[in-house]
Amino acid sequence: MPRDVLTAELPDADCPDTYFTAGYGRASAIARGGDWHCLGWQDEILLPYVVNAVRDGMYDAASPYGYSGIHVAASRGADDLARFWQQVKEHWRDLGIVAMFFRFSPFDRESLHGVASLDDIALTRRGDTVAVKVDDGPDAVWNNLRSSCRRQIGKARRAGLTAQVRRALPADVEPGAPFRTLYEQTMKRVGSADGYLFADDYYLTLVNGLGEGLVIVEVKADDGRVVAASLVFAHRDRVHYHLAGSDGVSSAVGCNNLLLWTILSWAADSGRRWVHFGGGLRPDDSLFRFKETFGGCRKQFWTGAAVLDPAAYERLVHEHAAATGKTAAQLMESGYFPAYRFGKGLV
């Protein structure tokens, strides 16, 4: 495997999922203040990542926020992956990358099994996510909804709420646009971390980078006001629920149920196979249980951690421990990776 195969940027249409595309990766890098890259072996092994500076020529990296990790085609075996990973580590060490945090796709268990054979990536199972299979058509999807969910959708319709799906445009993500306003109000209302509030450049990069792959879903009251909205990724046979918000009042009449049902029915009508709603803020919390009412199944979400420069990693952990009044052992046992970023927000 020659070294130059490590540079890889496939056309977005050839990527296995949205989270591997340059269009999404560059937006994710803007959100995290880093630089997006993708390493790969042709189109058969792909590893997208965002690099962030730590200090003094030291860096760390993470999968673009969401679900990618490493994709390994079925035609590639454990030996191919091991050779690829060895070259990646050498390349990253040359660049001063100390540690890498992976977020693996819940839809790609075979790649995860391959990564499990690499003894220097520690895997951790996180909370499950919810995915709904929609390729049997909207009627089958409707029948699989829980009765409580169908009642809420009916309540929304009786209240005069309607919903539509269309390609997202730059005007949809401008400051003050209905989606932006609803999303930001919702994040503040539920007390989300500042990292879930995105700058204008993030949204514009999504719109320009994903094109037809970025969809907006809006629920409107009978007076034309948008009372709930969501940005959705559509890529090949898969749809991902990305960001959403509502006015906090219309929720009582089922606007969020109508929003998610509209995503499901649109995906079924447009020939998709899966709609991925993601998980909750914590395992099996109220948000997760709400998503479960739309039927579907649980998908396991795994992360991975790799320390590429143990000496530098240990030094950074001890420095952060001294700065925060904790011990290095407390940081290492926190479950946060890299441990020296504990308390600093999203990676």
Short mmCIF file of C-alpha atoms in Angstrom, two decimals:
data_model
loop_
_atom_site.label_atom_id
_atom_site.label_comp_id
_atom_site.label_asym_id
_atom_site.label_seq_id
_atom_site.Cartn_x
_atom_site.Cartn_y
_atom_site.Cartn_z
CA MET A 1 0.00 0.00 0.00
CA PRO A 2 1.92 3.11 -1.18
CA ARG A 3 1.99 6.10 1.18
CA ASP A 4 0.23 8.46 -1.26
CA VAL A 5 -3.02 6.50 -1.01
CA LEU A 6 -3.54 8.17 2.36
CA THR A 7 -4.85 11.31 0.69
CA ALA A 8 -8.52 10.77 -0.15
CA GLU A 9 -11.42 13.05 -0.98
CA LEU A 10 -14.15 11.22 -2.82
CA PRO A 11 -16.94 12.98 -4.67
CA ASP A 12 -19.72 13.34 -2.12
CA ALA A 13 -22.03 11.06 -4.09
CA ASP A 14 -19.53 8.20 -3.74
CA CYS A 15 -19.15 8.50 0.03
CA PRO A 16 -20.90 5.88 2.18
CA ASP A 17 -22.79 8.51 4.20
CA THR A 18 -23.16 12.26 4.71
CA TYR A 19 -20.65 12.29 7.56
CA PHE A 20 -17.84 11.19 5.22
CA THR A 21 -18.42 14.00 2.71
CA ALA A 22 -16.27 17.08 2.32
CA GLY A 23 -19.42 19.20 2.37
CA TYR A 24 -20.30 18.08 5.89
CA GLY A 25 -16.71 17.69 7.11
CA ARG A 26 -15.78 21.28 6.33
CA ALA A 27 -18.86 22.57 8.12
CA SER A 28 -18.05 20.40 11.15
CA ALA A 29 -14.52 21.77 11.15
CA ILE A 30 -15.85 25.33 11.21
CA ALA A 31 -18.06 24.45 14.18
CA ARG A 32 -15.09 23.01 16.09
CA GLY A 33 -12.53 25.61 15.01
CA GLY A 34 -10.32 23.07 13.22
CA ASP A 35 -9.41 21.72 9.79
CA TRP A 36 -11.11 18.83 7.99
CA HIS A 37 -9.14 16.07 6.28
CA CYS A 38 -9.87 12.63 4.93
CA LEU A 39 -7.44 9.74 4.61
CA GLY A 40 -8.24 6.68 2.62
CA TRP A 41 -7.31 3.78 0.43
CA GLN A 42 -9.11 4.49 -2.84
CA ASP A 43 -12.82 4.33 -1.95
CA GLU A 44 -12.48 1.17 0.15
CA ILE A 45 -11.13 2.52 3.44
CA LEU A 46 -12.07 6.05 4.52
CA LEU A 47 -11.20 8.01 7.65
CA PRO A 48 -12.47 11.61 7.86
CA TYR A 49 -11.28 13.75 10.76
CA VAL A 50 -11.02 17.29 12.11
CA VAL A 51 -7.69 18.48 13.54
CA ASN A 52 -7.51 20.99 16.39
CA ALA A 53 -4.47 22.68 17.88
CA VAL A 54 -3.64 21.91 21.51
CA ARG A 55 -0.47 23.96 21.99
CA ASP A 56 3.24 24.16 21.06
CA GLY A 57 2.96 22.20 17.81
CA MET A 58 0.73 19.54 19.36
CA TYR A 59 -2.68 18.65 17.93
CA ASP A 60 -5.51 16.23 18.42
CA ALA A 61 -8.19 14.98 16.07
CA ALA A 62 -11.75 13.68 16.08
CA SER A 63 -14.30 12.31 13.66
CA PRO A 64 -16.57 15.04 12.29
CA TYR A 65 -19.38 15.46 14.80
CA GLY A 66 -21.93 12.76 14.06
CA TYR A 67 -21.32 9.22 12.83
CA SER A 68 -18.40 8.21 10.64
CA GLY A 69 -15.32 6.69 12.28
CA ILE A 70 -13.57 4.44 9.77
CA HIS A 71 -15.39 2.87 6.84
CA VAL A 72 -13.93 -0.42 5.58
CA ALA A 73 -15.41 -1.95 2.44
CA ALA A 74 -16.40 -5.60 2.58
CA SER A 75 -13.66 -6.38 0.04
CA ARG A 76 -10.95 -5.35 2.53
CA GLY A 77 -9.84 -7.62 5.34
CA ALA A 78 -8.16 -7.19 8.70
CA ASP A 79 -4.66 -7.16 7.20
CA ASP A 80 -5.56 -4.32 4.82
CA LEU A 81 -7.01 -2.28 7.67
CA ALA A 82 -3.98 -2.95 9.89
CA ARG A 83 -1.58 -1.73 7.17
CA PHE A 84 -3.70 1.33 6.55
CA TRP A 85 -3.91 2.16 10.26
CA GLN A 86 -0.13 1.80 10.66
CA GLN A 87 0.44 4.34 7.89
CA VAL A 88 -2.16 6.68 9.38
CA LYS A 89 -0.40 6.60 12.76
CA GLU A 90 2.96 7.34 11.17
CA HIS A 91 1.45 10.20 9.19
CA TRP A 92 -0.26 11.68 12.25
CA ARG A 93 2.80 11.39 14.46
CA ASP A 94 4.78 13.29 11.82
CA LEU A 95 2.17 16.06 12.13
CA GLY A 96 2.27 16.14 15.94
CA ILE A 97 -1.19 14.64 16.49
CA VAL A 98 -1.31 13.34 20.07
CA ALA A 99 -4.71 11.62 20.20
CA MET A 100 -7.71 10.72 18.02
CA PHE A 101 -11.36 10.35 19.05
CA PHE A 102 -13.62 8.29 16.75
CA ARG A 103 -17.41 8.40 16.41
CA PHE A 104 -18.50 5.27 14.55
CA SER A 105 -21.54 4.83 12.33
CA PRO A 106 -24.37 2.81 13.92
CA PHE A 107 -25.10 1.49 10.41
CA ASP A 108 -21.65 0.03 9.76
CA ARG A 109 -21.12 -2.79 12.24
CA GLU A 110 -18.74 -4.64 9.91
CA SER A 111 -16.30 -1.72 9.91
CA LEU A 112 -16.57 -1.49 13.69
CA HIS A 113 -15.76 -5.19 13.96
CA GLY A 114 -12.70 -4.61 11.81
CA VAL A 115 -11.54 -1.73 14.00
CA ALA A 116 -11.98 -3.92 17.09
CA SER A 117 -9.08 -6.03 15.80
CA LEU A 118 -6.73 -3.03 16.17
CA ASP A 119 -5.37 -3.29 19.70
CA ASP A 120 -4.49 0.41 20.07
CA ILE A 121 -8.02 1.80 19.56
CA ALA A 122 -10.10 1.48 22.74
CA LEU A 123 -13.81 1.10 21.94
CA THR A 124 -16.65 2.27 24.18
CA ARG A 125 -20.35 1.65 23.69
CA ARG A 126 -22.38 4.82 24.23
CA GLY A 127 -26.16 5.29 24.31
CA ASP A 128 -28.22 3.72 21.55
CA THR A 129 -29.76 5.65 18.68
CA VAL A 130 -33.13 5.23 16.96
CA ALA A 131 -33.44 4.32 13.28
CA VAL A 132 -36.66 3.69 11.35
CA LYS A 133 -36.74 1.48 8.26
CA VAL A 134 -38.96 3.16 5.66
CA ASP A 135 -38.50 1.20 2.43
CA ASP A 136 -41.82 -0.63 2.87
CA GLY A 137 -43.64 2.65 2.24
CA PRO A 138 -45.40 5.28 4.35
CA ASP A 139 -48.40 3.10 5.19
CA ALA A 140 -46.19 0.48 6.83
CA VAL A 141 -44.29 3.18 8.68
CA TRP A 142 -47.54 4.72 9.92
CA ASN A 143 -48.75 1.36 11.19
CA ASN A 144 -45.53 0.93 13.17
CA LEU A 145 -45.93 4.21 15.04
CA ARG A 146 -47.08 3.87 18.61
CA SER A 147 -50.72 4.78 19.09
CA SER A 148 -49.75 7.71 21.33
CA CYS A 149 -47.65 9.13 18.50
CA ARG A 150 -50.45 8.78 15.93
CA ARG A 151 -52.82 10.56 18.32
CA GLN A 152 -50.39 13.49 18.63
CA ILE A 153 -50.07 13.76 14.85
CA GLY A 154 -53.86 13.80 14.58
CA LYS A 155 -54.04 16.50 17.25
CA ALA A 156 -51.55 18.62 15.29
CA ARG A 157 -53.60 18.31 12.12
CA ARG A 158 -56.83 19.18 13.91
CA ALA A 159 -55.10 22.28 15.28
CA GLY A 160 -54.48 23.40 11.69
CA LEU A 161 -50.77 22.56 11.54
CA THR A 162 -49.31 21.56 8.18
CA ALA A 163 -45.81 20.49 7.15
CA GLN A 164 -43.63 20.63 4.06
CA VAL A 165 -40.22 19.33 2.94
CA ARG A 166 -37.92 21.07 0.47
CA ARG A 167 -34.27 21.69 -0.32
CA ALA A 168 -32.65 24.08 2.15
CA LEU A 169 -31.60 27.45 0.74
CA PRO A 170 -29.19 30.10 2.07
CA ALA A 171 -32.15 32.23 3.20
CA ASP A 172 -33.31 29.37 5.45
CA VAL A 173 -30.17 29.55 7.59
CA GLU A 174 -29.66 33.31 7.80
CA PRO A 175 -29.80 34.93 11.26
CA GLY A 176 -33.43 35.58 12.11
CA ALA A 177 -34.78 32.96 9.67
CA PRO A 178 -37.53 30.82 11.24
CA PHE A 179 -35.36 27.72 11.52
CA ARG A 180 -32.43 29.59 13.10
CA THR A 181 -34.71 31.38 15.56
CA LEU A 182 -36.58 28.24 16.61
CA TYR A 183 -33.44 26.13 16.92
CA GLU A 184 -31.52 28.69 18.96
CA GLN A 185 -34.49 29.37 21.25
CA THR A 186 -34.90 25.64 21.81
CA MET A 187 -31.23 25.11 22.67
CA LYS A 188 -31.35 27.94 25.20
CA ARG A 189 -34.64 26.68 26.64
CA VAL A 190 -33.25 23.19 27.30
CA GLY A 191 -29.92 24.49 28.60
CA SER A 192 -27.69 23.00 25.90
CA ALA A 193 -23.96 23.67 25.85
CA ASP A 194 -22.71 26.62 23.81
CA GLY A 195 -21.16 24.18 21.35
CA TYR A 196 -24.64 23.40 20.01
CA LEU A 197 -25.10 27.01 18.87
CA PHE A 198 -23.52 27.44 15.45
CA ALA A 199 -22.12 30.45 13.62
CA ASP A 200 -23.38 31.71 10.26
CA ASP A 201 -20.40 30.15 8.43
CA TYR A 202 -21.38 26.69 9.65
CA TYR A 203 -24.84 26.90 8.12
CA LEU A 204 -23.70 28.46 4.86
CA THR A 205 -21.02 25.79 4.45
CA LEU A 206 -23.67 23.10 4.95
CA VAL A 207 -25.98 24.67 2.36
CA ASN A 208 -23.22 25.19 -0.21
CA GLY A 209 -21.42 21.92 0.50
CA LEU A 210 -24.35 19.50 0.67
CA GLY A 211 -26.59 21.06 -2.00
CA GLU A 212 -29.61 18.83 -2.57
CA GLY A 213 -28.44 16.68 0.32
CA LEU A 214 -29.54 19.31 2.84
CA VAL A 215 -33.30 19.40 3.37
CA ILE A 216 -35.46 21.63 5.54
CA VAL A 217 -38.73 20.49 7.08
CA GLU A 218 -41.14 23.11 8.41
CA VAL A 219 -44.37 22.86 10.38
CA LYS A 220 -46.66 25.87 10.01
CA ALA A 221 -49.67 27.11 11.94
CA ASP A 222 -52.83 28.06 10.05
CA ASP A 223 -51.69 31.72 10.06
CA GLY A 224 -48.48 30.80 8.20
CA ARG A 225 -46.10 31.02 11.16
CA VAL A 226 -43.36 28.37 11.28
CA VAL A 227 -43.70 26.69 14.68
CA ALA A 228 -41.21 23.84 14.24
CA ALA A 229 -38.38 23.21 11.79
CA SER A 230 -35.52 20.81 11.17
CA LEU A 231 -32.46 20.48 8.96
CA VAL A 232 -32.13 16.97 7.58
CA PHE A 233 -29.33 15.20 5.71
CA ALA A 234 -30.31 13.01 2.74
CA HIS A 235 -27.61 10.81 1.23
CA ARG A 236 -28.19 7.76 -0.93
CA ASP A 237 -30.54 5.41 0.97
CA ARG A 238 -30.21 7.19 4.31
CA VAL A 239 -31.73 10.25 5.98
CA HIS A 240 -30.33 11.80 9.17
CA TYR A 241 -32.26 14.12 11.47
CA HIS A 242 -29.71 16.86 12.20
CA LEU A 243 -30.91 20.00 14.03
CA ALA A 244 -34.46 20.92 15.06
CA GLY A 245 -36.38 23.43 17.12
CA SER A 246 -39.95 24.38 18.00
CA ASP A 247 -41.66 27.33 19.65
CA GLY A 248 -42.28 25.49 22.92
CA VAL A 249 -46.01 26.22 22.78
CA SER A 250 -47.12 24.22 19.75
CA SER A 251 -45.45 21.13 21.22
CA ALA A 252 -48.58 20.70 23.30
CA VAL A 253 -50.59 20.10 20.14
CA GLY A 254 -48.11 17.67 18.57
CA CYS A 255 -46.01 19.86 16.27
CA ASN A 256 -42.85 17.82 16.93
CA ASN A 257 -44.69 14.57 16.19
CA LEU A 258 -45.91 16.02 12.92
CA LEU A 259 -42.37 17.21 12.12
CA LEU A 260 -40.79 13.78 12.53
CA TRP A 261 -43.67 11.99 10.82
CA THR A 262 -43.25 14.31 7.83
CA ILE A 263 -39.57 13.34 7.63
CA LEU A 264 -40.49 9.65 7.71
CA SER A 265 -43.24 9.86 5.10
CA TRP A 266 -41.10 12.01 2.77
CA ALA A 267 -38.17 9.59 3.08
CA ALA A 268 -40.45 6.62 2.35
CA ASP A 269 -41.96 8.36 -0.68
CA SER A 270 -38.53 9.33 -2.03
CA GLY A 271 -37.17 5.79 -2.03
CA ARG A 272 -34.92 5.93 1.04
CA ARG A 273 -34.33 2.95 3.26
CA TRP A 274 -33.54 4.40 6.69
CA VAL A 275 -34.30 7.50 8.72
CA HIS A 276 -31.88 7.98 11.58
CA PHE A 277 -33.19 10.09 14.47
CA GLY A 278 -30.09 9.75 16.65
CA GLY A 279 -30.22 9.37 20.40
CA GLY A 280 -30.98 11.49 23.44
CA LEU A 281 -28.93 13.87 25.51
CA ARG A 282 -28.37 10.96 27.88
CA PRO A 283 -29.03 7.22 27.47
CA ASP A 284 -32.76 6.42 27.45
CA ASP A 285 -33.82 9.93 28.47
CA SER A 286 -37.15 11.58 27.57
CA LEU A 287 -35.86 12.71 24.17
CA PHE A 288 -34.77 9.18 23.31
CA ARG A 289 -38.10 7.74 24.45
CA PHE A 290 -39.93 10.31 22.30
CA LYS A 291 -37.98 9.18 19.24
CA GLU A 292 -38.80 5.55 20.04
CA THR A 293 -42.52 6.28 19.64
CA PHE A 294 -41.93 6.47 15.89
CA GLY A 295 -41.18 2.76 15.69
CA GLY A 296 -37.94 1.48 14.26
CA CYS A 297 -35.11 -0.12 16.14
CA ARG A 298 -32.18 0.66 18.38
CA LYS A 299 -28.75 1.05 16.81
CA GLN A 300 -25.60 0.80 18.90
CA PHE A 301 -23.38 3.88 18.96
CA TRP A 302 -19.69 3.27 19.66
CA THR A 303 -16.75 5.62 20.05
CA GLY A 304 -13.03 4.92 19.92
CA ALA A 305 -9.97 6.47 21.51
CA ALA A 306 -6.37 6.23 20.30
CA VAL A 307 -3.33 7.78 22.01
CA LEU A 308 -0.61 8.31 19.40
CA ASP A 309 1.99 9.99 21.60
CA PRO A 310 1.67 8.58 25.14
CA ALA A 311 4.35 10.80 26.67
CA ALA A 312 2.81 14.01 25.30
CA TYR A 313 -0.66 12.81 26.27
CA GLU A 314 0.35 12.14 29.85
CA ARG A 315 2.07 15.53 30.08
CA LEU A 316 -1.03 17.34 28.82
CA VAL A 317 -3.27 15.46 31.27
CA HIS A 318 -1.05 16.41 34.22
CA GLU A 319 -0.96 20.05 33.12
CA HIS A 320 -4.74 20.18 32.78
CA ALA A 321 -5.16 18.49 36.15
CA ALA A 322 -2.98 21.13 37.79
CA ALA A 323 -4.94 23.91 36.09
CA THR A 324 -8.34 22.54 37.13
CA GLY A 325 -7.57 21.41 40.65
CA LYS A 326 -8.15 17.76 39.84
CA THR A 327 -5.77 14.85 39.84
CA ALA A 328 -4.56 13.22 36.66
CA ALA A 329 -6.25 10.01 37.81
CA GLN A 330 -9.59 11.81 38.15
CA LEU A 331 -9.32 13.12 34.60
CA MET A 332 -8.32 9.72 33.23
CA GLU A 333 -11.24 8.07 35.03
CA SER A 334 -13.79 10.68 33.92
CA GLY A 335 -14.61 8.82 30.71
CA TYR A 336 -13.85 11.97 28.72
CA PHE A 337 -11.37 11.74 25.86
CA PRO A 338 -8.93 13.30 25.42
CA ALA A 339 -8.78 13.64 29.21
CA TYR A 340 -6.91 16.93 28.95
CA ARG A 341 -9.97 18.48 27.31
CA PHE A 342 -12.29 17.60 30.19
CA GLY A 343 -14.56 20.55 30.91
CA LYS A 344 -13.64 22.40 27.71
CA GLY A 345 -16.75 21.50 25.70
CA LEU A 346 -17.35 19.39 22.60
CA VAL A 347 -14.51 17.73 20.72
#
